[in-house]
Coordinates of N, CA and C in Angstrom, one line a residue:
A1 N 86.3 -100.6 -13.4 CA 85.7 -99.3 -13.5 C 86.7 -98.3 -13.0
A2 N 86.6 -97.1 -13.6 CA 87.5 -96.0 -13.2 C 87.1 -95.4 -11.9
T3 N 88.0 -95.1 -11.1 CA 87.7 -94.5 -9.8 C 88.0 -93.0 -9.9
N4 N 87.3 -92.2 -9.1 CA 87.6 -90.8 -9.0 C 88.8 -90.5 -8.2
P5 N 89.8 -89.9 -8.9 CA 91.1 -89.7 -8.2 C 91.0 -88.8 -7.0
G6 N 90.0 -87.9 -6.9 CA 89.8 -87.0 -5.8 C 89.1 -87.6 -4.6
V7 N 88.7 -88.9 -4.7 CA 87.9 -89.5 -3.6 C 88.8 -90.6 -3.0
I8 N 88.9 -90.6 -1.7 CA 89.6 -91.7 -1.0 C 88.6 -92.6 -0.5
E9 N 88.8 -93.9 -0.8 CA 87.8 -94.9 -0.5 C 88.2 -95.6 0.8
L10 N 87.3 -95.6 1.8 CA 87.6 -96.3 3.1 C 86.8 -97.6 3.1
K11 N 87.5 -98.7 3.4 CA 86.8 -100.0 3.5 C 86.4 -100.2 4.9
K12 N 85.4 -101.0 5.1 CA 84.9 -101.3 6.4 C 86.0 -101.9 7.4
D13 N 86.9 -102.7 6.8 CA 87.9 -103.3 7.7 C 89.2 -102.6 7.7
S14 N 89.1 -101.2 7.4 CA 90.4 -100.5 7.4 C 90.9 -100.3 8.8
F15 N 90.1 -100.5 9.9 CA 90.6 -100.5 11.3 C 90.6 -101.9 11.9
G16 N 90.6 -102.9 11.0 CA 90.6 -104.3 11.5 C 91.9 -104.8 11.8
A17 N 92.0 -106.1 11.8 CA 93.2 -106.8 12.2 C 94.4 -106.5 11.3
G18 N 94.1 -106.3 10.0 CA 95.2 -106.0 9.1 C 95.7 -104.6 9.1
S19 N 95.0 -103.7 9.7 CA 95.4 -102.3 9.6 C 96.4 -101.9 10.7
G20 N 96.5 -102.8 11.8 CA 97.5 -102.4 12.8 C 96.9 -101.5 13.8
V21 N 95.6 -101.1 13.7 CA 95.0 -100.1 14.6 C 93.9 -100.9 15.3
N22 N 93.9 -100.8 16.7 CA 92.9 -101.5 17.5 C 91.9 -100.4 17.9
P23 N 90.6 -100.6 17.5 CA 89.6 -99.6 17.9 C 89.5 -99.4 19.4
A24 N 89.6 -100.6 20.1 CA 89.4 -100.6 21.5 C 90.5 -99.7 22.2
S25 N 91.7 -99.7 21.6 CA 92.8 -98.9 22.2 C 92.6 -97.4 22.0
M26 N 91.9 -97.1 20.9 CA 91.6 -95.7 20.6 C 90.6 -95.2 21.7
I27 N 89.6 -96.0 22.1 CA 88.6 -95.6 23.1 C 89.3 -95.5 24.4
A28 N 90.2 -96.5 24.7 CA 90.9 -96.5 26.0 C 91.8 -95.3 26.2
D29 N 92.3 -94.8 25.2 CA 93.2 -93.7 25.3 C 92.5 -92.3 25.5
A30 N 91.2 -92.3 25.3 CA 90.5 -91.1 25.5 C 90.4 -90.8 27.0
P31 N 90.5 -89.6 27.5 CA 90.4 -89.3 28.9 C 89.0 -89.6 29.4
L32 N 88.9 -90.3 30.6 CA 87.6 -90.6 31.1 C 87.0 -89.4 31.8
P33 N 85.7 -89.2 31.7 CA 85.2 -88.0 32.4 C 85.2 -88.2 33.9
V34 N 85.5 -87.2 34.7 CA 85.5 -87.2 36.2 C 84.1 -87.2 36.7
L35 N 83.7 -88.3 37.4 CA 82.3 -88.4 37.9 C 82.2 -87.9 39.3
H36 N 83.3 -87.9 40.1 CA 83.2 -87.6 41.5 C 84.3 -86.6 41.8
R37 N 84.0 -85.7 42.7 CA 85.0 -84.8 43.2 C 84.8 -84.6 44.7
L38 N 86.0 -84.4 45.4 CA 85.9 -84.2 46.9 C 85.3 -82.9 47.2
K39 N 84.4 -82.8 48.1 CA 83.8 -81.6 48.6 C 84.9 -80.7 49.3
S40 N 84.6 -79.4 49.3 CA 85.5 -78.5 50.0 C 85.4 -78.8 51.5
Y41 N 84.2 -79.1 52.0 CA 84.0 -79.5 53.4 C 83.2 -80.8 53.5
S42 N 83.6 -81.6 54.5 CA 82.9 -82.9 54.7 C 81.6 -82.6 55.5
F43 N 80.6 -83.2 55.3 CA 79.3 -83.1 56.0 C 78.7 -81.7 55.8
D44 N 77.4 -81.6 56.2 CA 76.7 -80.3 56.1 C 77.2 -79.5 57.3
E45 N 76.9 -78.2 57.3 CA 77.4 -77.3 58.3 C 77.0 -77.7 59.8
V46 N 75.7 -78.1 59.9 CA 75.2 -78.4 61.3 C 75.9 -79.6 61.8
T47 N 76.0 -80.7 61.0 CA 76.7 -81.9 61.4 C 78.2 -81.6 61.7
R48 N 78.9 -80.9 60.8 CA 80.3 -80.6 60.9 C 80.5 -79.8 62.2
N49 N 79.7 -78.8 62.5 CA 79.9 -78.0 63.7 C 79.7 -78.9 64.9
M50 N 78.7 -79.7 65.0 CA 78.5 -80.6 66.2 C 79.6 -81.6 66.3
L51 N 80.1 -82.2 65.3 CA 81.2 -83.1 65.4 C 82.5 -82.4 65.9
L52 N 82.7 -81.2 65.4 CA 83.9 -80.5 65.9 C 83.8 -80.1 67.4
L53 N 82.5 -79.7 67.8 CA 82.3 -79.4 69.2 C 82.4 -80.6 70.1
L54 N 81.9 -81.7 69.7 CA 82.0 -82.9 70.5 C 83.4 -83.4 70.6
E55 N 84.2 -83.2 69.5 CA 85.6 -83.5 69.6 C 86.3 -82.7 70.6
K56 N 85.9 -81.4 70.7 CA 86.6 -80.5 71.6 C 86.2 -80.8 73.1
V57 N 85.0 -81.1 73.3 CA 84.5 -81.2 74.7 C 84.6 -82.6 75.3
T58 N 84.6 -83.6 74.5 CA 84.7 -85.0 75.0 C 86.1 -85.3 75.4
P59 N 86.2 -86.0 76.5 CA 87.6 -86.3 77.0 C 88.2 -87.5 76.2
R60 N 89.5 -87.7 76.3 CA 90.1 -88.8 75.6 C 89.4 -90.1 76.1
G61 N 89.3 -91.1 75.2 CA 88.7 -92.3 75.6 C 87.2 -92.4 75.3
V62 N 86.7 -91.3 74.7 CA 85.3 -91.2 74.3 C 85.2 -91.1 72.8
L63 N 84.5 -92.0 72.1 CA 84.4 -92.1 70.7 C 83.1 -91.6 70.3
V64 N 83.0 -90.7 69.2 CA 81.8 -90.2 68.7 C 81.5 -90.9 67.4
L65 N 80.4 -91.6 67.3 CA 80.0 -92.3 66.1 C 78.8 -91.6 65.5
L66 N 78.7 -91.5 64.2 CA 77.7 -90.7 63.5 C 76.6 -91.6 62.8
N67 N 75.4 -91.2 63.0 CA 74.2 -91.8 62.4 C 74.2 -93.3 62.6
V68 N 74.1 -93.7 63.8 CA 74.1 -95.1 64.2 C 72.7 -95.7 64.3
P69 N 72.3 -96.7 63.5 CA 71.0 -97.3 63.6 C 70.8 -97.9 65.1
L70 N 69.6 -97.7 65.6 CA 69.3 -98.1 67.0 C 69.5 -99.6 67.1
S71 N 69.3 -100.4 66.0 CA 69.5 -101.8 66.1 C 70.9 -102.3 66.4
E72 N 71.9 -101.4 66.2 CA 73.3 -101.7 66.5 C 73.6 -101.8 68.0
F73 N 72.7 -101.2 68.8 CA 73.0 -101.3 70.3 C 71.7 -101.5 71.1
V74 N 70.6 -101.7 70.5 CA 69.3 -102.0 71.2 C 68.7 -103.2 70.7
R75 N 68.1 -104.0 71.5 CA 67.3 -105.2 71.1 C 65.9 -105.1 71.7
T76 N 65.0 -105.8 71.1 CA 63.6 -105.9 71.6 C 63.4 -107.3 72.2
D77 N 62.4 -107.4 73.1 CA 62.2 -108.7 73.7 C 61.8 -109.7 72.6
T78 N 61.1 -109.3 71.5 CA 60.7 -110.2 70.5 C 61.8 -110.5 69.5
G79 N 62.9 -109.8 69.5 CA 64.0 -110.0 68.6 C 63.8 -109.3 67.3
E80 N 62.7 -108.6 67.1 CA 62.4 -107.8 65.9 C 63.3 -106.6 65.9
T81 N 64.1 -106.4 64.8 CA 64.9 -105.2 64.8 C 64.7 -104.3 63.6
S82 N 63.7 -104.6 62.7 CA 63.6 -103.8 61.5 C 63.2 -102.4 61.8
N83 N 62.3 -102.2 62.8 CA 62.0 -100.8 63.2 C 63.2 -100.1 63.7
L84 N 63.9 -100.8 64.5 CA 65.1 -100.1 65.1 C 66.2 -99.8 64.1
A85 N 66.3 -100.7 63.0 CA 67.3 -100.5 62.0 C 67.0 -99.3 61.1
A86 N 65.7 -98.9 61.0 CA 65.3 -97.8 60.2 C 65.5 -96.4 60.8
I87 N 65.7 -96.4 62.2 CA 65.8 -95.1 62.9 C 67.3 -95.0 63.4
K88 N 67.8 -93.8 63.3 CA 69.2 -93.7 63.7 C 69.3 -92.6 64.7
V89 N 70.3 -92.7 65.6 CA 70.7 -91.6 66.5 C 71.8 -90.8 65.8
A90 N 71.7 -89.5 65.8 CA 72.7 -88.7 65.0 C 74.1 -88.9 65.5
Y91 N 74.3 -88.8 66.8 CA 75.7 -89.0 67.3 C 75.6 -89.9 68.5
L92 N 76.4 -90.9 68.6 CA 76.5 -91.9 69.7 C 77.8 -91.8 70.3
L93 N 77.8 -91.5 71.6 CA 79.1 -91.4 72.4 C 79.3 -92.7 73.1
C94 N 80.5 -93.3 72.9 CA 80.9 -94.6 73.4 C 82.2 -94.6 74.1
D95 N 82.4 -95.5 75.0 CA 83.8 -95.8 75.5 C 84.6 -96.3 74.3
A96 N 85.7 -95.7 74.1 CA 86.5 -96.0 72.9 C 87.2 -97.4 73.0
T97 N 87.3 -97.9 74.2 CA 88.0 -99.2 74.4 C 87.0 -100.4 74.2
R98 N 85.8 -100.2 74.9 CA 84.8 -101.4 74.9 C 83.6 -101.1 74.0
L99 N 83.5 -99.8 73.5 CA 82.3 -99.4 72.7 C 81.0 -99.5 73.6
D100 N 81.1 -99.4 74.9 CA 79.9 -99.3 75.7 C 79.3 -97.9 75.4
V101 N 78.0 -97.9 75.3 CA 77.3 -96.6 75.0 C 77.2 -95.7 76.2
I102 N 77.6 -94.5 76.1 CA 77.5 -93.5 77.1 C 76.2 -92.7 77.0
C103 N 76.0 -92.1 75.8 CA 74.7 -91.4 75.6 C 74.6 -91.1 74.1
G104 N 73.4 -90.6 73.8 CA 73.1 -90.2 72.4 C 73.0 -88.7 72.3
V105 N 73.2 -88.1 71.1 CA 73.0 -86.7 70.9 C 72.2 -86.6 69.6
Q106 N 71.2 -85.8 69.7 CA 70.3 -85.6 68.5 C 69.9 -84.2 68.3
H107 N 69.7 -83.8 67.1 CA 69.1 -82.5 66.8 C 67.6 -82.6 66.8
R108 N 67.0 -81.5 67.3 CA 65.6 -81.4 67.3 C 65.1 -81.2 65.9
D109 N 64.5 -82.2 65.3 CA 64.2 -82.1 63.9 C 62.9 -81.2 63.7
A110 N 62.9 -80.6 62.5 CA 61.7 -79.8 62.2 C 60.8 -80.6 61.4
G111 N 59.5 -80.4 61.5 CA 58.5 -81.1 60.7 C 58.0 -82.3 61.4
A112 N 56.8 -82.8 61.0 CA 56.1 -83.9 61.6 C 56.9 -85.2 61.6
T113 N 57.5 -85.5 60.4 CA 58.2 -86.7 60.3 C 59.4 -86.7 61.2
G114 N 60.2 -85.6 61.2 CA 61.3 -85.5 62.0 C 60.9 -85.6 63.5
R115 N 59.8 -85.0 63.8 CA 59.4 -85.0 65.2 C 59.1 -86.4 65.7
Q116 N 58.4 -87.2 64.8 CA 58.1 -88.6 65.2 C 59.4 -89.4 65.3
S117 N 60.4 -89.1 64.5 CA 61.6 -89.8 64.6 C 62.3 -89.6 65.9
I118 N 62.4 -88.3 66.3 CA 63.2 -88.0 67.5 C 62.4 -88.5 68.7
D119 N 61.0 -88.4 68.7 CA 60.2 -89.0 69.8 C 60.5 -90.5 69.9
H120 N 60.6 -91.2 68.8 CA 60.9 -92.6 68.9 C 62.3 -92.8 69.5
V121 N 63.3 -92.0 69.1 CA 64.6 -92.2 69.6 C 64.6 -91.9 71.1
K122 N 63.9 -90.8 71.5 CA 63.8 -90.5 72.9 C 63.2 -91.6 73.7
S123 N 62.1 -92.2 73.2 CA 61.4 -93.3 73.8 C 62.4 -94.5 74.0
V124 N 63.2 -94.8 73.0 CA 64.1 -96.0 73.1 C 65.2 -95.7 74.2
F125 N 65.8 -94.4 74.1 CA 66.8 -94.1 75.1 C 66.2 -94.1 76.5
G126 N 64.9 -93.8 76.7 CA 64.3 -93.9 78.0 C 64.2 -95.3 78.4
D127 N 63.8 -96.2 77.5 CA 63.7 -97.6 77.8 C 65.0 -98.2 78.2
I128 N 66.1 -97.8 77.6 CA 67.4 -98.4 77.9 C 68.2 -97.6 79.0
D129 N 67.5 -96.6 79.5 CA 68.0 -95.9 80.7 C 69.3 -95.2 80.4
L130 N 69.4 -94.6 79.2 CA 70.6 -93.8 78.8 C 70.1 -92.4 78.4
P131 N 71.0 -91.4 78.7 CA 70.5 -90.0 78.3 C 70.6 -89.8 76.8
L132 N 69.7 -89.0 76.3 CA 69.7 -88.5 74.9 C 69.7 -87.0 75.0
L133 N 70.8 -86.3 74.6 CA 70.9 -84.9 74.6 C 70.4 -84.3 73.4
E134 N 69.6 -83.2 73.5 CA 68.9 -82.6 72.3 C 69.5 -81.2 72.1
F135 N 69.8 -80.9 70.8 CA 70.2 -79.6 70.4 C 69.4 -79.1 69.2
P136 N 69.3 -77.8 69.1 CA 68.5 -77.3 67.9 C 69.3 -77.6 66.6
V137 N 68.6 -77.6 65.5 CA 69.2 -77.8 64.2 C 69.8 -76.4 63.8
S138 N 71.1 -76.3 64.2 CA 71.7 -75.0 64.0 C 73.2 -75.2 64.0
N139 N 73.9 -74.3 63.2 CA 75.4 -74.4 63.2 C 75.9 -73.3 64.1
D140 N 75.1 -72.8 65.0 CA 75.4 -71.7 65.9 C 75.5 -72.2 67.4
I141 N 75.6 -73.5 67.6 CA 75.6 -74.0 69.0 C 77.0 -73.8 69.5
S142 N 77.1 -73.3 70.8 CA 78.4 -73.0 71.4 C 79.0 -74.1 72.1
E143 N 80.3 -74.1 72.3 CA 81.0 -75.1 73.1 C 80.4 -75.1 74.5
H144 N 80.1 -73.9 75.1 CA 79.5 -73.8 76.4 C 78.2 -74.6 76.5
E145 N 77.3 -74.5 75.5 CA 76.0 -75.2 75.5 C 76.2 -76.7 75.5
V146 N 77.2 -77.2 74.7 CA 77.5 -78.6 74.7 C 78.0 -79.1 76.0
R147 N 79.0 -78.3 76.6 CA 79.6 -78.7 77.9 C 78.5 -78.8 79.0
D148 N 77.6 -77.8 79.0 CA 76.6 -77.8 80.0 C 75.7 -79.0 80.0
K149 N 75.4 -79.5 78.8 CA 74.6 -80.7 78.8 C 75.4 -82.0 78.9
L150 N 76.6 -82.0 78.4 CA 77.4 -83.2 78.4 C 78.2 -83.5 79.7
D151 N 78.6 -82.5 80.3 CA 79.4 -82.7 81.5 C 78.7 -83.5 82.6
P152 N 77.4 -83.2 82.9 CA 76.8 -84.0 83.9 C 76.6 -85.5 83.5
V153 N 76.5 -85.8 82.2 CA 76.4 -87.1 81.7 C 77.7 -87.9 81.9
L154 N 78.8 -87.2 81.6 CA 80.1 -87.8 81.7 C 80.6 -88.0 83.2
L155 N 79.9 -87.3 84.1 CA 80.3 -87.5 85.5 C 80.0 -89.0 85.9
G156 N 81.0 -89.7 86.3 CA 80.8 -91.1 86.7 C 81.0 -92.1 85.5
S157 N 81.3 -91.6 84.3 CA 81.5 -92.5 83.2 C 83.0 -92.9 83.2
E158 N 83.3 -94.2 83.4 CA 84.6 -94.7 83.5 C 85.1 -95.0 82.1
V159 N 85.9 -94.2 81.5 CA 86.3 -94.4 80.1 C 87.8 -94.0 79.9
Q160 N 88.5 -93.8 81.1 CA 89.9 -93.4 81.0 C 90.7 -94.3 81.9
T161 N 92.0 -94.5 81.5 CA 92.9 -95.3 82.3 C 93.9 -94.4 83.0
C162 N 94.1 -94.6 84.2 CA 95.0 -93.8 85.0 C 96.4 -93.9 84.5
P163 N 97.1 -92.8 84.3 CA 98.5 -92.8 83.8 C 99.4 -93.3 85.0
G164 N 99.0 -93.2 86.2 CA 99.8 -93.6 87.3 C 99.8 -95.0 87.7
C165 N 98.5 -95.6 87.8 CA 98.4 -97.0 88.2 C 97.7 -97.9 87.2
A166 N 97.3 -97.3 86.1 CA 96.6 -98.1 85.0 C 95.2 -98.5 85.4
G167 N 94.7 -98.0 86.6 CA 93.4 -98.3 87.0 C 92.4 -97.4 86.3
S168 N 91.1 -97.7 86.6 CA 90.0 -96.9 85.9 C 89.9 -95.5 86.6
M169 N 89.4 -94.5 85.8 CA 89.3 -93.2 86.3 C 87.8 -92.7 86.1
T170 N 87.4 -91.8 86.9 CA 86.1 -91.2 86.8 C 86.2 -89.7 86.6
I171 N 85.3 -89.2 85.7 CA 85.3 -87.8 85.4 C 84.6 -87.0 86.6
R172 N 85.3 -85.9 87.0 CA 84.7 -85.1 88.1 C 84.9 -83.7 87.8
K173 N 83.9 -82.9 88.3 CA 84.0 -81.4 88.1 C 84.5 -80.8 89.4
A174 N 85.5 -79.9 89.3 CA 86.0 -79.2 90.5 C 85.0 -78.2 91.0
T175 N 84.7 -78.2 92.3 CA 83.7 -77.3 92.8 C 84.3 -76.1 93.6
K176 N 85.6 -76.2 93.9 CA 86.2 -75.1 94.7 C 87.6 -74.7 94.1
G177 N 88.1 -73.6 94.5 CA 89.4 -73.1 94.1 C 89.4 -72.5 92.7
K178 N 90.6 -72.2 92.2 CA 90.7 -71.6 90.9 C 90.3 -72.5 89.7
S179 N 90.2 -73.8 90.0 CA 89.8 -74.8 88.9 C 88.3 -75.0 89.0
A180 N 87.6 -74.3 89.8 CA 86.1 -74.6 90.0 C 85.4 -74.6 88.6
G181 N 84.6 -75.6 88.4 CA 83.8 -75.7 87.1 C 84.5 -76.5 86.1
R182 N 85.8 -76.7 86.2 CA 86.6 -77.5 85.2 C 86.4 -79.0 85.5
I183 N 86.5 -79.8 84.4 CA 86.3 -81.2 84.5 C 87.7 -81.9 84.5
F184 N 87.8 -82.9 85.4 CA 89.1 -83.7 85.5 C 88.8 -85.2 85.5
W185 N 89.7 -86.0 85.0 CA 89.7 -87.4 85.3 C 90.4 -87.6 86.6
V186 N 89.8 -88.3 87.5 CA 90.4 -88.6 88.8 C 90.4 -90.1 89.0
C187 N 91.6 -90.7 89.5 CA 91.8 -92.1 89.7 C 90.8 -92.6 90.7
N188 N 90.2 -93.8 90.4 CA 89.2 -94.4 91.4 C 89.9 -94.9 92.6
H189 N 91.3 -95.0 92.6 CA 92.0 -95.5 93.8 C 92.5 -94.3 94.6
F190 N 92.0 -93.1 94.4 CA 92.4 -91.9 95.2 C 91.9 -92.2 96.6
P191 N 92.7 -91.9 97.7 CA 93.9 -91.2 97.7 C 95.2 -92.1 97.6
T192 N 95.0 -93.4 97.5 CA 96.2 -94.3 97.3 C 97.0 -93.8 96.1
C193 N 96.2 -93.6 95.0 CA 96.9 -93.1 93.7 C 96.3 -91.7 93.5
R194 N 97.1 -90.8 93.2 CA 96.6 -89.4 93.1 C 96.6 -89.0 91.6
G195 N 96.4 -90.0 90.7 CA 96.3 -89.7 89.3 C 95.2 -88.8 88.9
V196 N 95.5 -87.6 88.3 CA 94.5 -86.7 87.9 C 94.9 -86.1 86.5
T197 N 94.0 -86.1 85.6 CA 94.4 -85.5 84.3 C 93.2 -84.6 83.9
R198 N 93.5 -83.5 83.2 CA 92.4 -82.6 82.8 C 91.7 -83.3 81.6
A199 N 90.4 -83.2 81.7 CA 89.5 -83.8 80.6 C 89.4 -82.8 79.4

């Protein structure tokens, strides 16, 4: 039968084994769509502000962990942890060496559900006899506000090694002189060792 000279006939197997063109390679060469991009800023404003403030005011040797389930550091007498696993403390301050818990920090949640959640967290921290510091849900919290609440908690927390004798240190607030109100790490072997570092 005569074929139309103006029509090019494509056979089904024209991209098959005999053609030298692999259809899979044509797909692979196409650029893949970008599904994920890095945000300009990590975390929401409130969380980012609090993390930066805690980094500023906490002394060396204190680690700030974010959104930690209560089950990671609390147990019940029955061994049941499902309720504890579902509820998180927003920021957990720990000794960076041993990961001993120092205190929790939580935002005062808005709404009934959030209120129930923070009440449960407060109840648990009361049971384990550790402080839970509360701050409003705001990116306007000042360094001074955080220091006012955190400094009394850190008093007596041994989380620093003395640079002089390698013994433990305790955080203390100066009450007299030109350094009054400032926080310092003081060696527990004072006055034998006079190791003092600014917190």
